[in-house]
Amino acid sequence: MASSFAKVMSSRTTGLLMASLGAGAIATGYLMSDNAAVSADQRRKLYPPSADFPDLRKHNNCMASALTPAIYAKLRDKITPNNWTLDQCIQTGVDNPGHPFIKTVGMVAGDEESYEVFAEIFDPVIKDRHNGYDPRTMKHPTDLDASKIHSGVFDEKYVLSSRVRTGRSIRGLSLPPACSRSERREVERVTVQALAGLKGDLSGRYYSLTEMTEQEQQRLIDDHFLFDKPVSPLLTCAFIARDWPDARGIWHNNEKTFLIWINEEDHTRVISMEKGGNMKRVFERFCRGLKQVEQLIQERGWEFMWNERLGYILTCPSNLGTGLRAGVHIRLPKLSKDPRLGKILNNLRLQKRGTGGVDTAAVGDVFDISNLDRLGKSEVELVQLVVDGVNYLIECEKRLEKGQDIKIPAPIQHFRK
Ligand code: ADP
Ligand code: MG
């Protein structure tokens, strides 16, 4: 006994324990018990939260700005009904201090309950990311009436393609960072069965990634229809790439204008897109298709995760609310070289990405321009904001072509901070 005690006492772990608990606690004989029989959870709790607090000094994401030692201490040992922890929520933001092209959120939810159990960190992150929206006091509106959009057809000299997407999660199943293989396969089964009920121009079929060749996949990625392989550290550090490509796939109609991604970053992503500048038509198909998909899911006894404060619940807090990203691929050779572009986009609440997706740099003069916020404004309001903003950018480009000056517009007031 004495010799095993000496061995334990000399280990590095014990040194840390001595430092954080004091020798008195160790003398209780805890460490002399069979360590294998002690649960990982119990072992972790031997260390005070201050000893676990991540080093965020070089970080630039919403989670790192909001997480204080006090919040961490309060939440570290809480778990959701699916056994998901705060540390699992924030791992992606701890491991990825920043992103070269966008300011990231730095945390994900493992299940619907994560947003409640860890509200003390999710709420400030949501407020920061969604322009002051307060999830404790505000209610999120939904409006899928595409007929309300005006001026929604862009000049095709500049706009190459238009797209609207959202995500939807199936209530009762863990989200992609936390789901088991069986839950992931259940999402695929439920969704694919429901989508078989789509009719007319929306009818199509499902293409499982496990049954696609490498070339077929790459072709769909290159044509902007399919999500990229989950190589981004934002995704891998959020545990979203596990078991790839099991239960992943894409469903699309024959024209590839209405598409549903299954088990990428969210249970489902619903997309309407086409070449050219007819955003109004794209949004009309999006609304029509989304309503049908929801009805088909409900007919099978399932429902989407939703509540009136957070709207539709998705994996990343940046996508709460509408989950909607309406965007165009747009060519702006002059404006893109103007140093005022960043400020203009920010004031219009627009985001710029490369055309290969969020992790790609812009190539040449073509960018992906879309709404920055998703929560607190309805689908109609956000699409109109993109329509007005993109039309403003095109106006600027035309003025620069003629050698005229451009103005930075006043910031769009969203919510009071
Ligand atoms: P999402 O927000 O939908 O996850 P990503 O930035 O990850 O978007 O890009 C996913 C794919 O969608 C990429 O292949 C990207 O090129 C494509 N995409 C995004 N916006 C458009 C658009 N307006 N036109 C054509 N393809 C687009
Ligand atoms: Mg993406």
Short mmCIF file of C-alpha atoms and ligand atoms in Angstrom, two decimals:
data_model
loop_
_atom_site.label_atom_id
_atom_site.label_comp_id
_atom_site.label_asym_id
_atom_site.label_seq_id
_atom_site.Cartn_x
_atom_site.Cartn_y
_atom_site.Cartn_z
CA MET A 1 0.00 0.00 0.00
CA ALA A 2 2.73 2.38 1.01
CA SER A 3 4.55 1.92 -2.25
CA SER A 4 1.48 2.57 -4.39
CA PHE A 5 0.75 5.70 -2.36
CA ALA A 6 4.29 6.93 -3.00
CA LYS A 7 3.82 6.29 -6.71
CA VAL A 8 0.61 8.30 -6.78
CA MET A 9 2.16 11.11 -4.78
CA SER A 10 5.02 11.48 -7.21
CA SER A 11 2.86 11.80 -10.31
CA ARG A 12 2.37 15.11 -12.10
CA THR A 13 -1.38 14.92 -11.64
CA THR A 14 -1.00 14.67 -7.94
CA GLY A 15 1.25 17.70 -7.92
CA LEU A 16 -1.52 19.70 -9.56
CA LEU A 17 -4.08 18.32 -7.19
CA MET A 18 -1.95 19.26 -4.23
CA ALA A 19 -1.71 22.75 -5.58
CA SER A 20 -5.41 23.16 -6.18
CA LEU A 21 -6.94 21.24 -3.30
CA GLY A 22 -4.35 21.23 -0.61
CA ALA A 23 -2.85 18.15 0.97
CA GLY A 24 -5.79 17.77 3.34
CA ALA A 25 -8.16 16.71 0.62
CA ILE A 26 -5.75 14.12 -0.69
CA ALA A 27 -5.21 12.72 2.77
CA THR A 28 -8.84 11.66 2.75
CA GLY A 29 -7.61 8.69 0.78
CA TYR A 30 -9.41 9.51 -2.45
CA LEU A 31 -6.30 8.91 -4.53
CA MET A 32 -5.63 5.67 -2.84
CA SER A 33 -8.86 4.28 -4.18
CA ASP A 34 -8.90 2.48 -7.48
CA ASN A 35 -8.59 5.35 -9.98
CA ALA A 36 -10.19 3.32 -12.75
CA ALA A 37 -13.36 3.13 -10.74
CA VAL A 38 -13.61 6.89 -10.45
CA SER A 39 -15.71 8.42 -13.18
CA ALA A 40 -14.13 10.97 -15.50
CA ASP A 41 -16.73 13.42 -14.28
CA GLN A 42 -15.79 13.02 -10.65
CA ARG A 43 -12.09 13.29 -11.47
CA ARG A 44 -12.65 16.53 -13.35
CA LYS A 45 -14.52 18.07 -10.48
CA LEU A 46 -11.47 17.60 -8.26
CA TYR A 47 -10.01 20.61 -10.02
CA PRO A 48 -11.57 24.00 -9.41
CA PRO A 49 -13.03 25.72 -12.50
CA SER A 50 -10.24 28.30 -12.37
CA ALA A 51 -7.77 25.49 -13.16
CA ASP A 52 -9.79 24.59 -16.26
CA PHE A 53 -10.44 28.09 -17.61
CA PRO A 54 -9.18 28.23 -21.22
CA ASP A 55 -6.43 30.62 -22.25
CA LEU A 56 -8.31 33.01 -24.55
CA ARG A 57 -5.86 35.90 -24.52
CA LYS A 58 -5.08 35.72 -28.25
CA HIS A 59 -8.67 35.05 -29.33
CA ASN A 60 -11.01 37.08 -31.48
CA ASN A 61 -14.41 35.39 -31.47
CA CYS A 62 -17.70 36.17 -29.72
CA MET A 63 -17.35 33.37 -27.16
CA ALA A 64 -13.87 34.50 -26.12
CA SER A 65 -15.10 38.08 -25.61
CA ALA A 66 -18.06 36.97 -23.49
CA LEU A 67 -16.66 34.11 -21.38
CA THR A 68 -15.55 35.25 -17.93
CA PRO A 69 -14.06 33.08 -15.17
CA ALA A 70 -17.27 33.65 -13.17
CA ILE A 71 -19.55 32.40 -15.97
CA TYR A 72 -17.24 29.46 -16.62
CA ALA A 73 -17.23 28.54 -12.93
CA LYS A 74 -21.02 28.57 -12.81
CA LEU A 75 -21.48 26.43 -15.92
CA ARG A 76 -18.51 24.09 -16.10
CA ASP A 77 -20.12 21.18 -14.30
CA LYS A 78 -23.62 21.50 -15.72
CA ILE A 79 -24.82 19.00 -18.31
CA THR A 80 -27.76 18.90 -20.68
CA PRO A 81 -30.16 15.93 -20.76
CA ASN A 82 -27.98 14.49 -23.53
CA ASN A 83 -24.82 14.78 -21.38
CA TRP A 84 -23.43 17.75 -23.29
CA THR A 85 -21.08 20.09 -21.44
CA LEU A 86 -19.94 23.71 -21.64
CA ASP A 87 -16.42 22.60 -22.57
CA GLN A 88 -17.82 20.68 -25.54
CA CYS A 89 -19.81 23.74 -26.63
CA ILE A 90 -16.77 26.04 -26.61
CA GLN A 91 -14.04 23.68 -27.84
CA THR A 92 -14.20 24.98 -31.41
CA GLY A 93 -13.74 28.56 -30.22
CA VAL A 94 -10.89 27.60 -27.91
CA ASP A 95 -9.05 25.74 -30.67
CA ASN A 96 -9.71 28.39 -33.34
CA PRO A 97 -8.72 31.81 -32.00
CA GLY A 98 -9.85 33.56 -35.16
CA HIS A 99 -10.81 33.08 -38.79
CA PRO A 100 -9.06 34.72 -41.75
CA PHE A 101 -12.25 36.01 -43.39
CA ILE A 102 -15.10 36.37 -40.86
CA LYS A 103 -15.55 36.92 -37.12
CA THR A 104 -16.73 33.57 -35.80
CA VAL A 105 -19.01 32.83 -32.89
CA GLY A 106 -16.67 30.30 -31.28
CA MET A 107 -19.24 27.91 -29.87
CA VAL A 108 -21.89 25.38 -30.90
CA ALA A 109 -24.87 23.68 -29.27
CA GLY A 110 -25.01 19.90 -28.82
CA ASP A 111 -28.77 19.83 -28.40
CA GLU A 112 -31.78 22.10 -28.13
CA GLU A 113 -31.36 22.32 -24.35
CA SER A 114 -27.77 23.66 -24.62
CA TYR A 115 -29.19 27.13 -25.28
CA GLU A 116 -31.06 27.03 -21.93
CA VAL A 117 -28.61 25.14 -19.71
CA PHE A 118 -25.72 27.36 -20.83
CA ALA A 119 -27.79 30.51 -21.42
CA GLU A 120 -25.40 32.63 -19.38
CA ILE A 121 -22.79 32.31 -22.11
CA PHE A 122 -25.02 31.74 -25.16
CA ASP A 123 -27.12 34.86 -24.47
CA PRO A 124 -24.28 37.43 -24.56
CA VAL A 125 -22.77 35.66 -27.59
CA ILE A 126 -26.15 35.82 -29.39
CA LYS A 127 -26.52 39.51 -28.49
CA ASP A 128 -23.04 40.28 -29.81
CA ARG A 129 -23.46 38.28 -33.01
CA HIS A 130 -26.99 39.44 -33.85
CA ASN A 131 -26.54 43.18 -33.54
CA GLY A 132 -27.95 43.61 -30.04
CA TYR A 133 -30.86 41.12 -30.11
CA ASP A 134 -31.65 40.23 -26.49
CA PRO A 135 -32.82 36.61 -26.33
CA ARG A 136 -34.22 37.05 -22.80
CA THR A 137 -36.63 39.88 -23.60
CA MET A 138 -37.25 39.82 -27.37
CA LYS A 139 -39.42 37.70 -29.62
CA HIS A 140 -38.38 36.48 -33.03
CA PRO A 141 -40.76 36.98 -36.00
CA THR A 142 -41.29 34.57 -38.92
CA ASP A 143 -42.59 35.72 -42.33
CA LEU A 144 -42.38 33.48 -45.39
CA ASP A 145 -44.56 35.59 -47.71
CA ALA A 146 -42.27 36.16 -50.71
CA SER A 147 -44.82 38.36 -52.49
CA LYS A 148 -43.79 41.22 -50.17
CA ILE A 149 -40.30 41.52 -51.74
CA HIS A 150 -39.80 44.47 -54.09
CA SER A 151 -36.94 45.34 -56.48
CA GLY A 152 -35.79 41.74 -56.10
CA VAL A 153 -34.33 41.24 -59.59
CA PHE A 154 -30.68 42.29 -59.90
CA ASP A 155 -28.71 43.60 -62.88
CA GLU A 156 -27.13 40.42 -64.29
CA LYS A 157 -24.11 42.31 -65.53
CA TYR A 158 -23.02 42.15 -61.89
CA VAL A 159 -24.97 39.36 -60.18
CA LEU A 160 -24.05 35.86 -61.37
CA SER A 161 -26.20 33.74 -59.07
CA SER A 162 -28.73 34.08 -56.25
CA ARG A 163 -29.30 31.78 -53.30
CA VAL A 164 -31.32 31.56 -50.09
CA ARG A 165 -30.67 28.92 -47.46
CA THR A 166 -31.72 28.04 -43.96
CA GLY A 167 -31.34 25.14 -41.57
CA ARG A 168 -33.86 23.08 -39.63
CA SER A 169 -33.28 20.67 -36.74
CA ILE A 170 -35.44 17.71 -35.81
CA ARG A 171 -36.67 18.03 -32.21
CA GLY A 172 -35.62 15.21 -29.90
CA LEU A 173 -32.41 14.27 -31.71
CA SER A 174 -28.97 15.60 -30.69
CA LEU A 175 -27.39 18.15 -33.02
CA PRO A 176 -24.43 17.17 -35.24
CA PRO A 177 -21.69 18.01 -32.69
CA ALA A 178 -23.23 15.58 -30.19
CA CYS A 179 -25.34 13.06 -32.08
CA SER A 180 -24.69 9.34 -31.98
CA ARG A 181 -24.44 7.38 -35.24
CA SER A 182 -27.95 6.09 -34.72
CA GLU A 183 -29.36 9.59 -34.18
CA ARG A 184 -27.61 10.83 -37.32
CA ARG A 185 -29.04 7.92 -39.32
CA GLU A 186 -32.48 8.68 -37.86
CA VAL A 187 -32.25 12.27 -39.12
CA GLU A 188 -31.41 10.94 -42.58
CA ARG A 189 -34.23 8.38 -42.52
CA VAL A 190 -36.92 10.78 -41.30
CA THR A 191 -35.93 13.54 -43.71
CA VAL A 192 -35.50 11.41 -46.82
CA GLN A 193 -38.85 9.70 -46.24
CA ALA A 194 -40.55 13.08 -45.86
CA LEU A 195 -38.89 14.59 -48.95
CA ALA A 196 -40.27 11.79 -51.10
CA GLY A 197 -43.61 13.58 -50.72
CA LEU A 198 -42.49 16.73 -52.58
CA LYS A 199 -44.44 17.29 -55.81
CA GLY A 200 -44.19 19.08 -59.16
CA ASP A 201 -41.11 21.22 -59.82
CA LEU A 202 -39.87 20.40 -56.32
CA SER A 203 -39.85 16.63 -56.70
CA GLY A 204 -36.45 14.95 -56.86
CA ARG A 205 -34.33 12.32 -55.16
CA TYR A 206 -31.71 11.68 -52.50
CA TYR A 207 -28.02 11.11 -53.20
CA SER A 208 -26.20 9.50 -50.28
CA LEU A 209 -22.53 10.45 -49.95
CA THR A 210 -21.67 6.86 -49.12
CA GLU A 211 -22.96 5.80 -52.52
CA MET A 212 -21.37 8.60 -54.55
CA THR A 213 -17.99 8.37 -56.22
CA GLU A 214 -15.27 10.85 -55.29
CA GLN A 215 -15.66 12.49 -58.73
CA GLU A 216 -19.43 12.85 -58.40
CA GLN A 217 -18.97 14.54 -55.02
CA GLN A 218 -16.28 16.89 -56.28
CA ARG A 219 -18.40 17.85 -59.27
CA LEU A 220 -21.30 18.85 -57.03
CA ILE A 221 -18.94 20.82 -54.75
CA ASP A 222 -17.33 22.63 -57.67
CA ASP A 223 -20.76 23.54 -59.03
CA HIS A 224 -21.66 25.06 -55.59
CA PHE A 225 -24.45 22.56 -54.92
CA LEU A 226 -22.85 20.39 -52.24
CA PHE A 227 -21.15 21.28 -48.96
CA ASP A 228 -17.41 20.92 -48.81
CA LYS A 229 -15.75 17.99 -47.03
CA PRO A 230 -15.56 18.80 -43.30
CA VAL A 231 -11.87 19.66 -43.27
CA SER A 232 -12.33 23.12 -41.75
CA PRO A 233 -10.99 23.21 -38.18
CA LEU A 234 -14.16 25.12 -37.25
CA LEU A 235 -16.11 21.94 -37.99
CA THR A 236 -13.63 19.29 -36.85
CA CYS A 237 -13.10 21.03 -33.50
CA ALA A 238 -16.88 21.11 -33.09
CA PHE A 239 -16.95 17.28 -33.50
CA ILE A 240 -19.08 17.62 -36.63
CA ALA A 241 -16.81 15.56 -38.92
CA ARG A 242 -17.17 12.33 -36.90
CA ASP A 243 -18.01 9.19 -38.90
CA TRP A 244 -17.80 11.05 -42.20
CA PRO A 245 -19.53 10.39 -44.60
CA ASP A 246 -21.97 8.13 -42.71
CA ALA A 247 -25.60 9.35 -43.07
CA ARG A 248 -24.63 12.45 -45.03
CA GLY A 249 -26.08 13.33 -48.38
CA ILE A 250 -27.89 15.75 -50.62
CA TRP A 251 -31.44 15.70 -51.90
CA HIS A 252 -32.26 17.86 -54.91
CA ASN A 253 -34.94 18.42 -57.53
CA ASN A 254 -34.20 17.71 -61.17
CA GLU A 255 -33.19 21.31 -61.99
CA LYS A 256 -30.92 21.51 -58.91
CA THR A 257 -32.78 24.67 -57.85
CA PHE A 258 -34.17 23.25 -54.57
CA LEU A 259 -31.70 21.30 -52.47
CA ILE A 260 -31.53 19.83 -48.99
CA TRP A 261 -28.25 18.97 -47.33
CA ILE A 262 -28.48 16.24 -44.72
CA ASN A 263 -26.24 16.05 -41.64
CA GLU A 264 -23.65 18.63 -42.51
CA GLU A 265 -23.36 21.38 -39.89
CA ASP A 266 -27.10 21.08 -39.18
CA HIS A 267 -29.55 18.20 -39.36
CA THR A 268 -30.86 19.78 -42.55
CA ARG A 269 -30.07 22.79 -44.69
CA VAL A 270 -32.79 23.86 -47.13
CA ILE A 271 -31.54 25.77 -50.17
CA SER A 272 -33.08 27.51 -53.16
CA MET A 273 -30.68 28.77 -55.83
CA GLU A 274 -30.30 29.53 -59.50
CA LYS A 275 -28.00 31.31 -61.91
CA GLY A 276 -28.68 35.00 -62.55
CA GLY A 277 -30.19 37.77 -60.46
CA ASN A 278 -33.80 36.80 -59.80
CA MET A 279 -33.67 36.79 -56.00
CA LYS A 280 -37.44 37.23 -55.74
CA ARG A 281 -38.07 33.99 -57.63
CA VAL A 282 -35.41 32.17 -55.60
CA PHE A 283 -37.05 33.35 -52.36
CA GLU A 284 -40.52 32.41 -53.60
CA ARG A 285 -39.36 28.83 -54.28
CA PHE A 286 -37.55 28.77 -50.94
CA CYS A 287 -40.71 29.73 -49.01
CA ARG A 288 -42.94 27.33 -50.93
CA GLY A 289 -40.51 24.42 -50.57
CA LEU A 290 -39.75 25.05 -46.92
CA LYS A 291 -43.44 25.10 -45.96
CA GLN A 292 -43.98 21.80 -47.77
CA VAL A 293 -40.94 20.20 -46.14
CA GLU A 294 -42.16 21.25 -42.67
CA GLN A 295 -45.62 19.86 -43.36
CA LEU A 296 -44.20 16.54 -44.59
CA ILE A 297 -42.01 16.22 -41.49
CA GLN A 298 -44.97 17.00 -39.22
CA GLU A 299 -47.20 14.47 -40.97
CA ARG A 300 -44.72 11.83 -39.80
CA GLY A 301 -45.00 12.94 -36.17
CA TRP A 302 -41.80 14.98 -35.98
CA GLU A 303 -41.31 18.71 -35.56
CA PHE A 304 -38.55 21.28 -35.94
CA MET A 305 -36.73 22.77 -32.95
CA TRP A 306 -38.19 26.22 -32.41
CA ASN A 307 -39.10 28.68 -29.67
CA GLU A 308 -40.39 32.23 -29.80
CA ARG A 309 -37.25 33.86 -28.35
CA LEU A 310 -34.62 32.07 -30.45
CA GLY A 311 -36.67 31.16 -33.51
CA TYR A 312 -35.42 28.03 -35.26
CA ILE A 313 -32.72 26.29 -33.23
CA LEU A 314 -29.56 25.37 -35.13
CA THR A 315 -26.07 24.14 -34.25
CA CYS A 316 -24.28 27.49 -34.49
CA PRO A 317 -25.71 30.51 -32.62
CA SER A 318 -24.95 32.59 -35.72
CA ASN A 319 -27.78 30.75 -37.47
CA LEU A 320 -30.55 31.07 -34.86
CA GLY A 321 -33.81 32.81 -35.70
CA THR A 322 -34.49 32.54 -39.38
CA GLY A 323 -31.32 30.53 -40.09
CA LEU A 324 -31.52 32.44 -43.33
CA ARG A 325 -28.56 33.44 -45.45
CA ALA A 326 -29.68 35.14 -48.65
CA GLY A 327 -26.76 35.87 -50.92
CA VAL A 328 -25.47 36.55 -54.37
CA HIS A 329 -22.26 35.85 -56.21
CA ILE A 330 -21.49 39.34 -57.48
CA ARG A 331 -18.75 40.86 -59.63
CA LEU A 332 -17.50 44.21 -58.28
CA PRO A 333 -14.11 44.94 -59.87
CA LYS A 334 -13.96 48.60 -58.87
CA LEU A 335 -15.75 48.63 -55.52
CA SER A 336 -13.76 45.63 -54.29
CA LYS A 337 -10.58 47.68 -54.58
CA ASP A 338 -12.10 50.64 -52.72
CA PRO A 339 -11.01 50.88 -49.06
CA ARG A 340 -14.55 51.98 -48.08
CA LEU A 341 -16.13 48.63 -49.02
CA GLY A 342 -15.65 47.10 -45.56
CA LYS A 343 -17.43 49.98 -43.87
CA ILE A 344 -20.21 50.04 -46.47
CA LEU A 345 -20.88 46.33 -45.95
CA ASN A 346 -20.80 46.66 -42.20
CA ASN A 347 -23.25 49.56 -42.19
CA LEU A 348 -25.60 47.61 -44.47
CA ARG A 349 -25.28 44.53 -42.20
CA LEU A 350 -23.85 42.48 -45.08
CA GLN A 351 -21.10 39.86 -45.03
CA LYS A 352 -18.51 39.09 -47.70
CA ARG A 353 -17.23 35.57 -48.37
CA GLY A 354 -15.22 33.88 -51.11
CA THR A 355 -17.31 32.10 -53.74
CA GLY A 356 -16.07 28.66 -52.68
CA GLY A 357 -17.77 28.99 -49.28
CA VAL A 358 -17.03 30.47 -45.89
CA ASP A 359 -13.48 29.13 -45.69
CA THR A 360 -12.33 30.37 -49.07
CA ALA A 361 -10.68 33.63 -50.04
CA ALA A 362 -12.25 35.70 -52.79
CA VAL A 363 -10.85 34.85 -56.21
CA GLY A 364 -10.72 37.71 -58.70
CA ASP A 365 -13.51 40.25 -58.48
CA VAL A 366 -16.38 37.90 -57.55
CA PHE A 367 -17.70 37.61 -53.99
CA ASP A 368 -20.48 36.04 -52.00
CA ILE A 369 -22.45 38.89 -50.39
CA SER A 370 -25.18 37.97 -47.89
CA ASN A 371 -27.02 39.16 -44.77
CA LEU A 372 -24.94 39.17 -41.60
CA ASP A 373 -27.76 38.70 -39.06
CA ARG A 374 -30.40 35.98 -38.91
CA LEU A 375 -32.26 36.65 -35.65
CA GLY A 376 -34.85 39.26 -34.66
CA LYS A 377 -35.84 40.10 -38.22
CA SER A 378 -38.14 37.98 -40.35
CA GLU A 379 -37.16 36.12 -43.53
CA VAL A 380 -38.91 38.79 -45.62
CA GLU A 381 -37.11 41.64 -43.81
CA LEU A 382 -33.71 39.98 -44.21
CA VAL A 383 -34.15 39.20 -47.91
CA GLN A 384 -35.32 42.78 -48.49
CA LEU A 385 -32.24 44.03 -46.61
CA VAL A 386 -30.03 41.98 -48.95
CA VAL A 387 -31.95 43.16 -52.02
CA ASP A 388 -31.58 46.82 -51.02
CA GLY A 389 -27.96 46.36 -49.98
CA VAL A 390 -26.90 44.57 -53.16
CA ASN A 391 -28.70 47.16 -55.29
CA TYR A 392 -26.75 49.83 -53.38
CA LEU A 393 -23.44 48.05 -54.10
CA ILE A 394 -24.31 47.83 -57.81
CA GLU A 395 -25.10 51.58 -57.80
CA CYS A 396 -21.69 52.25 -56.23
CA GLU A 397 -19.95 50.09 -58.83
CA LYS A 398 -21.71 51.98 -61.65
CA ARG A 399 -20.73 55.36 -60.14
CA LEU A 400 -17.10 54.27 -59.84
CA GLU A 401 -17.17 53.11 -63.50
CA LYS A 402 -18.18 56.67 -64.44
CA GLY A 403 -15.50 58.22 -62.22
CA GLN A 404 -18.11 59.55 -59.74
CA ASP A 405 -17.78 59.49 -55.97
CA ILE A 406 -19.63 57.09 -53.64
CA LYS A 407 -21.00 57.52 -50.12
CA ILE A 408 -20.81 55.30 -47.06
CA PRO A 409 -24.46 54.79 -46.06
CA ALA A 410 -25.64 55.38 -42.49
CA PRO A 411 -25.55 52.23 -40.33
CA ILE A 412 -28.74 50.19 -40.29
CA GLN A 413 -30.08 50.32 -36.76
CA HIS A 414 -31.11 46.87 -35.77
CA PHE A 415 -31.66 46.64 -32.03
CA ARG A 416 -30.45 48.81 -29.21
CA LYS A 417 -27.30 47.27 -27.68
P1 ADP B 1 -23.62 28.16 -46.21
O1 ADP B 1 -23.86 29.41 -45.42
O2 ADP B 1 -24.80 27.78 -47.03
O3 ADP B 1 -23.09 27.02 -45.42
P2 ADP B 1 -20.99 28.30 -47.44
O4 ADP B 1 -20.27 29.61 -47.40
O5 ADP B 1 -20.53 27.23 -46.53
O6 ADP B 1 -22.53 28.61 -47.24
O7 ADP B 1 -21.02 27.79 -48.93
C1 ADP B 1 -21.62 26.59 -49.28
C2 ADP B 1 -21.67 26.44 -50.78
O8 ADP B 1 -22.71 27.28 -51.32
C3 ADP B 1 -20.40 26.86 -51.51
O9 ADP B 1 -20.12 25.93 -52.52
C4 ADP B 1 -20.75 28.18 -52.11
O10 ADP B 1 -20.04 28.44 -53.29
C5 ADP B 1 -22.21 28.01 -52.43
N1 ADP B 1 -22.89 29.31 -52.53
C6 ADP B 1 -23.13 30.19 -51.55
N2 ADP B 1 -23.76 31.29 -52.01
C7 ADP B 1 -23.94 31.11 -53.34
C8 ADP B 1 -24.54 31.87 -54.41
N3 ADP B 1 -25.10 33.07 -54.19
N4 ADP B 1 -24.52 31.35 -55.65
C9 ADP B 1 -23.96 30.14 -55.88
N5 ADP B 1 -23.40 29.37 -54.94
C10 ADP B 1 -23.38 29.83 -53.68
MG MG B 2 -21.32 26.39 -44.56
#
